[in-house]
């Protein structure tokens, strides 16, 4: 699980979006304004099962948003262009 978050951070480096998959981890990704204090303005949060389905292509970003299994807040909190990371 942690590997997939690290892979995302490597593929789309940056500090403008915080991706949270508790309890597996948190990474900051995507170029843009840097966040340093308090709650970041751009946050993506989901559970482990949904995250694995997103990174493997079993679930699309649009489907996850529609189902309410991923929460995305902020203008830059859109991972549609970078997911899936791996295709089975």
PDB file of N, CA and C in Angstrom:
ATOM      1  N   UNK A   1       0.823  -1.187   0.000  1.00  0.00           N
ATOM      2  CA  UNK A   1       0.000   0.000   0.000  1.00  0.00           C
ATOM      3  C   UNK A   1       0.867   1.251   0.000  1.00  0.00           C
ATOM      4  N   UNK A   2       1.817   1.306   0.916  1.00  0.00           N
ATOM      5  CA  UNK A   2       2.699   2.470   1.013  1.00  0.00           C
ATOM      6  C   UNK A   2       3.461   2.667  -0.297  1.00  0.00           C
ATOM      7  N   UNK A   3       3.838   1.569  -0.940  1.00  0.00           N
ATOM      8  CA  UNK A   3       4.565   1.651  -2.206  1.00  0.00           C
ATOM      9  C   UNK A   3       3.763   2.430  -3.253  1.00  0.00           C
ATOM     10  N   UNK A   4       2.478   2.224  -3.312  1.00  0.00           N
ATOM     11  CA  UNK A   4       1.664   2.910  -4.322  1.00  0.00           C
ATOM     12  C   UNK A   4       1.630   4.417  -4.073  1.00  0.00           C
ATOM     13  N   UNK A   5       1.609   4.825  -2.820  1.00  0.00           N
ATOM     14  CA  UNK A   5       1.661   6.249  -2.502  1.00  0.00           C
ATOM     15  C   UNK A   5       3.019   6.838  -2.877  1.00  0.00           C
ATOM     16  N   UNK A   6       4.078   6.092  -2.599  1.00  0.00           N
ATOM     17  CA  UNK A   6       5.419   6.546  -2.967  1.00  0.00           C
ATOM     18  C   UNK A   6       5.558   6.644  -4.486  1.00  0.00           C
ATOM     19  N   UNK A   7       4.975   5.706  -5.191  1.00  0.00           N
ATOM     20  CA  UNK A   7       5.007   5.723  -6.659  1.00  0.00           C
ATOM     21  C   UNK A   7       4.264   6.950  -7.195  1.00  0.00           C
ATOM     22  N   UNK A   8       3.126   7.263  -6.629  1.00  0.00           N
ATOM     23  CA  UNK A   8       2.381   8.447  -7.035  1.00  0.00           C
ATOM     24  C   UNK A   8       3.232   9.705  -6.826  1.00  0.00           C
ATOM     25  N   UNK A   9       3.875   9.811  -5.678  1.00  0.00           N
ATOM     26  CA  UNK A   9       4.704  10.974  -5.376  1.00  0.00           C
ATOM     27  C   UNK A   9       5.890  11.082  -6.340  1.00  0.00           C
ATOM     28  N   UNK A  10       6.410   9.964  -6.776  1.00  0.00           N
ATOM     29  CA  UNK A  10       7.518   9.968  -7.729  1.00  0.00           C
ATOM     30  C   UNK A  10       7.049  10.395  -9.125  1.00  0.00           C
ATOM     31  N   UNK A  11       5.878   9.940  -9.516  1.00  0.00           N
ATOM     32  CA  UNK A  11       5.369  10.243 -10.858  1.00  0.00           C
ATOM     33  C   UNK A  11       4.853  11.674 -11.003  1.00  0.00           C
ATOM     34  N   UNK A  12       4.243  12.205  -9.956  1.00  0.00           N
ATOM     35  CA  UNK A  12       3.711  13.574  -9.997  1.00  0.00           C
ATOM     36  C   UNK A  12       4.202  14.357  -8.773  1.00  0.00           C
ATOM     37  N   UNK A  13       5.502  14.671  -8.761  1.00  0.00           N
ATOM     38  CA  UNK A  13       6.065  15.349  -7.598  1.00  0.00           C
ATOM     39  C   UNK A  13       5.475  16.740  -7.410  1.00  0.00           C
ATOM     40  N   UNK A  14       5.462  17.165  -6.185  1.00  0.00           N
ATOM     41  CA  UNK A  14       4.967  18.491  -5.849  1.00  0.00           C
ATOM     42  C   UNK A  14       4.465  18.532  -4.425  1.00  0.00           C
ATOM     43  N   UNK A  15       3.911  19.657  -4.060  1.00  0.00           N
ATOM     44  CA  UNK A  15       3.461  19.840  -2.676  1.00  0.00           C
ATOM     45  C   UNK A  15       2.093  20.503  -2.579  1.00  0.00           C
ATOM     46  N   UNK A  16       1.345  20.536  -3.664  1.00  0.00           N
ATOM     47  CA  UNK A  16       0.081  21.274  -3.605  1.00  0.00           C
ATOM     48  C   UNK A  16      -1.141  20.433  -3.247  1.00  0.00           C
ATOM     49  N   UNK A  17      -1.048  19.101  -3.338  1.00  0.00           N
ATOM     50  CA  UNK A  17      -2.176  18.228  -3.004  1.00  0.00           C
ATOM     51  C   UNK A  17      -1.710  17.174  -2.012  1.00  0.00           C
ATOM     52  N   UNK A  18      -2.453  17.006  -0.946  1.00  0.00           N
ATOM     53  CA  UNK A  18      -2.144  15.973   0.034  1.00  0.00           C
ATOM     54  C   UNK A  18      -3.064  14.788  -0.215  1.00  0.00           C
ATOM     55  N   UNK A  19      -2.482  13.607  -0.414  1.00  0.00           N
ATOM     56  CA  UNK A  19      -3.247  12.384  -0.638  1.00  0.00           C
ATOM     57  C   UNK A  19      -3.141  11.544   0.632  1.00  0.00           C
ATOM     58  N   UNK A  20      -4.289  11.249   1.217  1.00  0.00           N
ATOM     59  CA  UNK A  20      -4.345  10.508   2.484  1.00  0.00           C
ATOM     60  C   UNK A  20      -5.053   9.175   2.272  1.00  0.00           C
ATOM     61  N   UNK A  21      -4.390   8.107   2.694  1.00  0.00           N
ATOM     62  CA  UNK A  21      -4.979   6.763   2.675  1.00  0.00           C
ATOM     63  C   UNK A  21      -4.693   6.150   4.044  1.00  0.00           C
ATOM     64  N   UNK A  22      -5.507   6.511   5.046  1.00  0.00           N
ATOM     65  CA  UNK A  22      -5.252   6.003   6.383  1.00  0.00           C
ATOM     66  C   UNK A  22      -5.540   4.514   6.494  1.00  0.00           C
ATOM     67  N   UNK A  23      -4.798   3.792   7.282  1.00  0.00           N
ATOM     68  CA  UNK A  23      -3.615   4.209   8.016  1.00  0.00           C
ATOM     69  C   UNK A  23      -2.322   4.011   7.226  1.00  0.00           C
ATOM     70  N   UNK A  24      -2.413   3.736   5.937  1.00  0.00           N
ATOM     71  CA  UNK A  24      -1.228   3.416   5.133  1.00  0.00           C
ATOM     72  C   UNK A  24      -0.251   4.573   5.006  1.00  0.00           C
ATOM     73  N   UNK A  25      -0.746   5.780   4.825  1.00  0.00           N
ATOM     74  CA  UNK A  25       0.173   6.898   4.693  1.00  0.00           C
ATOM     75  C   UNK A  25      -0.429   8.112   4.033  1.00  0.00           C
ATOM     76  N   UNK A  26       0.437   9.104   3.900  1.00  0.00           N
ATOM     77  CA  UNK A  26       0.087  10.400   3.328  1.00  0.00           C
ATOM     78  C   UNK A  26       1.255  10.851   2.460  1.00  0.00           C
ATOM     79  N   UNK A  27       0.951  11.389   1.281  1.00  0.00           N
ATOM     80  CA  UNK A  27       1.995  11.991   0.442  1.00  0.00           C
ATOM     81  C   UNK A  27       1.485  13.317  -0.101  1.00  0.00           C
ATOM     82  N   UNK A  28       2.429  14.174  -0.440  1.00  0.00           N
ATOM     83  CA  UNK A  28       2.095  15.413  -1.119  1.00  0.00           C
ATOM     84  C   UNK A  28       2.555  15.298  -2.562  1.00  0.00           C
ATOM     85  N   UNK A  29       1.687  15.711  -3.478  1.00  0.00           N
ATOM     86  CA  UNK A  29       1.949  15.540  -4.905  1.00  0.00           C
ATOM     87  C   UNK A  29       1.477  16.775  -5.688  1.00  0.00           C
ATOM     88  N   UNK A  30       1.770  16.802  -6.945  1.00  0.00           N
ATOM     89  CA  UNK A  30       1.329  17.777  -7.934  1.00  0.00           C
ATOM     90  C   UNK A  30       1.947  19.165  -7.691  1.00  0.00           C
ATOM     91  N   UNK A  31       2.571  19.669  -8.740  1.00  0.00           N
ATOM     92  CA  UNK A  31       3.188  20.994  -8.699  1.00  0.00           C
ATOM     93  C   UNK A  31       2.143  22.059  -8.415  1.00  0.00           C
ATOM     94  N   UNK A  32       2.559  23.092  -7.736  1.00  0.00           N
ATOM     95  CA  UNK A  32       1.672  24.203  -7.444  1.00  0.00           C
ATOM     96  C   UNK A  32       2.065  24.866  -6.147  1.00  0.00           C
ATOM     97  N   UNK A  33       1.189  25.687  -5.620  1.00  0.00           N
ATOM     98  CA  UNK A  33       1.502  26.394  -4.371  1.00  0.00           C
ATOM     99  C   UNK A  33       1.806  25.417  -3.233  1.00  0.00           C
ATOM    100  N   UNK A  34       2.816  25.731  -2.490  1.00  0.00           N
ATOM    101  CA  UNK A  34       3.234  24.889  -1.372  1.00  0.00           C
ATOM    102  C   UNK A  34       2.376  25.167  -0.144  1.00  0.00           C
ATOM    103  N   UNK A  35       2.022  24.108   0.547  1.00  0.00           N
ATOM    104  CA  UNK A  35       1.248  24.218   1.783  1.00  0.00           C
ATOM    105  C   UNK A  35       2.182  23.912   2.951  1.00  0.00           C
ATOM    106  N   UNK A  36       2.144  24.728   4.011  1.00  0.00           N
ATOM    107  CA  UNK A  36       3.060  24.493   5.126  1.00  0.00           C
ATOM    108  C   UNK A  36       2.412  24.398   6.503  1.00  0.00           C
ATOM    109  N   UNK A  37       1.208  24.949   6.695  1.00  0.00           N
ATOM    110  CA  UNK A  37       0.606  24.940   8.036  1.00  0.00           C
ATOM    111  C   UNK A  37      -0.877  24.630   7.989  1.00  0.00           C
ATOM    112  N   UNK A  38      -1.353  23.963   9.041  1.00  0.00           N
ATOM    113  CA  UNK A  38      -2.783  23.702   9.162  1.00  0.00           C
ATOM    114  C   UNK A  38      -3.295  22.708   8.129  1.00  0.00           C
ATOM    115  N   UNK A  39      -4.585  22.737   7.901  1.00  0.00           N
ATOM    116  CA  UNK A  39      -5.211  21.834   6.939  1.00  0.00           C
ATOM    117  C   UNK A  39      -4.912  22.320   5.528  1.00  0.00           C
ATOM    118  N   UNK A  40      -4.371  21.446   4.691  1.00  0.00           N
ATOM    119  CA  UNK A  40      -4.060  21.854   3.317  1.00  0.00           C
ATOM    120  C   UNK A  40      -5.336  22.195   2.545  1.00  0.00           C
ATOM    121  N   UNK A  41      -5.238  23.126   1.583  1.00  0.00           N
ATOM    122  CA  UNK A  41      -6.420  23.504   0.807  1.00  0.00           C
ATOM    123  C   UNK A  41      -6.833  22.445  -0.219  1.00  0.00           C
ATOM    124  N   UNK A  42      -5.924  21.568  -0.598  1.00  0.00           N
ATOM    125  CA  UNK A  42      -6.201  20.537  -1.593  1.00  0.00           C
ATOM    126  C   UNK A  42      -5.919  19.167  -0.988  1.00  0.00           C
ATOM    127  N   UNK A  43      -6.984  18.425  -0.719  1.00  0.00           N
ATOM    128  CA  UNK A  43      -6.841  17.137  -0.038  1.00  0.00           C
ATOM    129  C   UNK A  43      -7.660  16.073  -0.754  1.00  0.00           C
ATOM    130  N   UNK A  44      -7.048  14.902  -0.900  1.00  0.00           N
ATOM    131  CA  UNK A  44      -7.742  13.712  -1.395  1.00  0.00           C
ATOM    132  C   UNK A  44      -7.631  12.679  -0.288  1.00  0.00           C
ATOM    133  N   UNK A  45      -8.755  12.088   0.100  1.00  0.00           N
ATOM    134  CA  UNK A  45      -8.727  11.058   1.136  1.00  0.00           C
ATOM    135  C   UNK A  45      -9.647   9.912   0.746  1.00  0.00           C
ATOM    136  N   UNK A  46      -9.151   8.700   0.971  1.00  0.00           N
ATOM    137  CA  UNK A  46      -9.937   7.508   0.673  1.00  0.00           C
ATOM    138  C   UNK A  46      -9.466   6.354   1.546  1.00  0.00           C
ATOM    139  N   UNK A  47     -10.211   5.272   1.512  1.00  0.00           N
ATOM    140  CA  UNK A  47      -9.836   4.068   2.258  1.00  0.00           C
ATOM    141  C   UNK A  47      -8.880   3.223   1.417  1.00  0.00           C
ATOM    142  N   UNK A  48      -8.281   2.233   2.044  1.00  0.00           N
ATOM    143  CA  UNK A  48      -7.279   1.403   1.376  1.00  0.00           C
ATOM    144  C   UNK A  48      -7.838   0.609   0.200  1.00  0.00           C
ATOM    145  N   UNK A  49      -9.016   0.044   0.364  1.00  0.00           N
ATOM    146  CA  UNK A  49      -9.611  -0.749  -0.710  1.00  0.00           C
ATOM    147  C   UNK A  49      -9.872   0.107  -1.950  1.00  0.00           C
ATOM    148  N   UNK A  50     -10.468   1.265  -1.742  1.00  0.00           N
ATOM    149  CA  UNK A  50     -10.742   2.169  -2.866  1.00  0.00           C
ATOM    150  C   UNK A  50      -9.442   2.609  -3.523  1.00  0.00           C
ATOM    151  N   UNK A  51      -8.431   2.932  -2.721  1.00  0.00           N
ATOM    152  CA  UNK A  51      -7.144   3.363  -3.273  1.00  0.00           C
ATOM    153  C   UNK A  51      -6.537   2.286  -4.169  1.00  0.00           C
ATOM    154  N   UNK A  52      -6.534   1.057  -3.703  1.00  0.00           N
ATOM    155  CA  UNK A  52      -5.969  -0.030  -4.517  1.00  0.00           C
ATOM    156  C   UNK A  52      -6.753  -0.214  -5.811  1.00  0.00           C
ATOM    157  N   UNK A  53      -8.059  -0.077  -5.757  1.00  0.00           N
ATOM    158  CA  UNK A  53      -8.871  -0.182  -6.969  1.00  0.00           C
ATOM    159  C   UNK A  53      -8.577   0.971  -7.926  1.00  0.00           C
ATOM    160  N   UNK A  54      -8.345   2.158  -7.394  1.00  0.00           N
ATOM    161  CA  UNK A  54      -8.006   3.309  -8.232  1.00  0.00           C
ATOM    162  C   UNK A  54      -6.647   3.142  -8.901  1.00  0.00           C
ATOM    163  N   UNK A  55      -5.640   2.714  -8.137  1.00  0.00           N
ATOM    164  CA  UNK A  55      -4.292   2.632  -8.715  1.00  0.00           C
ATOM    165  C   UNK A  55      -4.134   1.467  -9.682  1.00  0.00           C
ATOM    166  N   UNK A  56      -5.016   0.468  -9.598  1.00  0.00           N
ATOM    167  CA  UNK A  56      -4.929  -0.655 -10.524  1.00  0.00           C
ATOM    168  C   UNK A  56      -5.890  -0.548 -11.700  1.00  0.00           C
ATOM    169  N   UNK A  57      -6.725   0.471 -11.696  1.00  0.00           N
ATOM    170  CA  UNK A  57      -7.652   0.661 -12.802  1.00  0.00           C
ATOM    171  C   UNK A  57      -8.962  -0.092 -12.668  1.00  0.00           C
ATOM    172  N   UNK A  58      -9.195  -0.735 -11.534  1.00  0.00           N
ATOM    173  CA  UNK A  58     -10.466  -1.426 -11.305  1.00  0.00           C
ATOM    174  C   UNK A  58     -11.608  -0.448 -11.031  1.00  0.00           C
ATOM    175  N   UNK A  59     -11.261   0.801 -10.734  1.00  0.00           N
ATOM    176  CA  UNK A  59     -12.234   1.843 -10.424  1.00  0.00           C
ATOM    177  C   UNK A  59     -11.701   3.144 -11.006  1.00  0.00           C
ATOM    178  N   UNK A  60     -12.554   3.924 -11.656  1.00  0.00           N
ATOM    179  CA  UNK A  60     -12.110   5.204 -12.184  1.00  0.00           C
ATOM    180  C   UNK A  60     -12.293   6.299 -11.140  1.00  0.00           C
ATOM    181  N   UNK A  61     -11.585   7.387 -11.345  1.00  0.00           N
ATOM    182  CA  UNK A  61     -11.699   8.542 -10.460  1.00  0.00           C
ATOM    183  C   UNK A  61     -13.154   9.024 -10.406  1.00  0.00           C
ATOM    184  N   UNK A  62     -13.781   9.128 -11.563  1.00  0.00           N
ATOM    185  CA  UNK A  62     -15.164   9.587 -11.650  1.00  0.00           C
ATOM    186  C   UNK A  62     -16.111   8.657 -10.902  1.00  0.00           C
ATOM    187  N   UNK A  63     -15.911   7.358 -11.039  1.00  0.00           N
ATOM    188  CA  UNK A  63     -16.755   6.389 -10.333  1.00  0.00           C
ATOM    189  C   UNK A  63     -16.588   6.517  -8.819  1.00  0.00           C
ATOM    190  N   UNK A  64     -15.357   6.686  -8.363  1.00  0.00           N
ATOM    191  CA  UNK A  64     -15.093   6.807  -6.926  1.00  0.00           C
ATOM    192  C   UNK A  64     -15.730   8.064  -6.352  1.00  0.00           C
ATOM    193  N   UNK A  65     -15.627   9.168  -7.085  1.00  0.00           N
ATOM    194  CA  UNK A  65     -16.272  10.406  -6.624  1.00  0.00           C
ATOM    195  C   UNK A  65     -17.783  10.236  -6.563  1.00  0.00           C
ATOM    196  N   UNK A  66     -18.355   9.651  -7.596  1.00  0.00           N
ATOM    197  CA  UNK A  66     -19.810   9.463  -7.652  1.00  0.00           C
ATOM    198  C   UNK A  66     -20.304   8.553  -6.537  1.00  0.00           C
ATOM    199  N   UNK A  67     -19.514   7.552  -6.199  1.00  0.00           N
ATOM    200  CA  UNK A  67     -19.893   6.605  -5.144  1.00  0.00           C
ATOM    201  C   UNK A  67     -19.636   7.158  -3.744  1.00  0.00           C
ATOM    202  N   UNK A  68     -18.895   8.247  -3.666  1.00  0.00           N
ATOM    203  CA  UNK A  68     -18.584   8.827  -2.371  1.00  0.00           C
ATOM    204  C   UNK A  68     -17.499   8.091  -1.621  1.00  0.00           C
ATOM    205  N   UNK A  69     -16.723   7.270  -2.314  1.00  0.00           N
ATOM    206  CA  UNK A  69     -15.658   6.515  -1.651  1.00  0.00           C
ATOM    207  C   UNK A  69     -14.333   7.254  -1.640  1.00  0.00           C
ATOM    208  N   UNK A  70     -14.293   8.406  -2.295  1.00  0.00           N
ATOM    209  CA  UNK A  70     -13.129   9.279  -2.244  1.00  0.00           C
ATOM    210  C   UNK A  70     -13.628  10.695  -1.986  1.00  0.00           C
ATOM    211  N   UNK A  71     -12.944  11.395  -1.107  1.00  0.00           N
ATOM    212  CA  UNK A  71     -13.266  12.795  -0.830  1.00  0.00           C
ATOM    213  C   UNK A  71     -12.147  13.645  -1.411  1.00  0.00           C
ATOM    214  N   UNK A  72     -12.509  14.622  -2.212  1.00  0.00           N
ATOM    215  CA  UNK A  72     -11.519  15.504  -2.828  1.00  0.00           C
ATOM    216  C   UNK A  72     -11.963  16.946  -2.638  1.00  0.00           C
ATOM    217  N   UNK A  73     -11.113  17.739  -1.997  1.00  0.00           N
ATOM    218  CA  UNK A  73     -11.453  19.138  -1.778  1.00  0.00           C
ATOM    219  C   UNK A  73     -10.326  20.024  -2.294  1.00  0.00           C
ATOM    220  N   UNK A  74     -10.698  21.124  -2.893  1.00  0.00           N
ATOM    221  CA  UNK A  74      -9.723  22.052  -3.442  1.00  0.00           C
ATOM    222  C   UNK A  74      -9.653  21.966  -4.952  1.00  0.00           C
ATOM    223  N   UNK A  75      -9.217  23.051  -5.585  1.00  0.00           N
ATOM    224  CA  UNK A  75      -9.163  23.127  -7.044  1.00  0.00           C
ATOM    225  C   UNK A  75      -8.204  22.132  -7.671  1.00  0.00           C
ATOM    226  N   UNK A  76      -7.130  21.788  -7.000  1.00  0.00           N
ATOM    227  CA  UNK A  76      -6.116  20.896  -7.564  1.00  0.00           C
ATOM    228  C   UNK A  76      -6.305  19.435  -7.170  1.00  0.00           C
ATOM    229  N   UNK A  77      -7.295  19.145  -6.361  1.00  0.00           N
ATOM    230  CA  UNK A  77      -7.500  17.794  -5.835  1.00  0.00           C
ATOM    231  C   UNK A  77      -8.233  16.906  -6.830  1.00  0.00           C
ATOM    232  N   UNK A  78      -7.620  16.697  -7.970  1.00  0.00           N
ATOM    233  CA  UNK A  78      -8.193  15.860  -9.024  1.00  0.00           C
ATOM    234  C   UNK A  78      -7.096  14.940  -9.542  1.00  0.00           C
ATOM    235  N   UNK A  79      -7.229  13.651  -9.284  1.00  0.00           N
ATOM    236  CA  UNK A  79      -6.200  12.686  -9.685  1.00  0.00           C
ATOM    237  C   UNK A  79      -6.575  11.915 -10.946  1.00  0.00           C
ATOM    238  N   UNK A  80      -7.619  12.347 -11.630  1.00  0.00           N
ATOM    239  CA  UNK A  80      -8.089  11.640 -12.817  1.00  0.00           C
ATOM    240  C   UNK A  80      -6.998  11.472 -13.869  1.00  0.00           C
ATOM    241  N   UNK A  81      -6.172  12.473 -14.061  1.00  0.00           N
ATOM    242  CA  UNK A  81      -5.138  12.429 -15.100  1.00  0.00           C
ATOM    243  C   UNK A  81      -3.946  11.554 -14.725  1.00  0.00           C
ATOM    244  N   UNK A  82      -3.804  11.185 -13.458  1.00  0.00           N
ATOM    245  CA  UNK A  82      -2.620  10.411 -13.040  1.00  0.00           C
ATOM    246  C   UNK A  82      -2.940   8.992 -12.590  1.00  0.00           C
ATOM    247  N   UNK A  83      -4.208   8.648 -12.554  1.00  0.00           N
ATOM    248  CA  UNK A  83      -4.610   7.286 -12.170  1.00  0.00           C
ATOM    249  C   UNK A  83      -5.231   6.575 -13.365  1.00  0.00           C
ATOM    250  N   UNK A  84      -5.062   5.299 -13.520  1.00  0.00           N
ATOM    251  CA  UNK A  84      -4.390   4.374 -12.618  1.00  0.00           C
ATOM    252  C   UNK A  84      -2.870   4.433 -12.754  1.00  0.00           C
ATOM    253  N   UNK A  85      -2.180   3.956 -11.723  1.00  0.00           N
ATOM    254  CA  UNK A  85      -0.715   3.855 -11.767  1.00  0.00           C
ATOM    255  C   UNK A  85      -0.285   2.567 -12.453  1.00  0.00           C
ATOM    256  N   UNK A  86      -1.049   1.526 -12.253  1.00  0.00           N
ATOM    257  CA  UNK A  86      -0.735   0.206 -12.792  1.00  0.00           C
ATOM    258  C   UNK A  86      -2.002  -0.384 -13.392  1.00  0.00           C
ATOM    259  N   UNK A  87      -1.878  -1.047 -14.519  1.00  0.00           N
ATOM    260  CA  UNK A  87      -3.036  -1.662 -15.143  1.00  0.00           C
ATOM    261  C   UNK A  87      -2.819  -3.173 -15.164  1.00  0.00           C
ATOM    262  N   UNK A  88      -3.823  -3.895 -14.687  1.00  0.00           N
ATOM    263  CA  UNK A  88      -3.718  -5.361 -14.663  1.00  0.00           C
ATOM    264  C   UNK A  88      -4.117  -5.933 -15.993  1.00  0.00           C
TER     265      UNK A  88
END
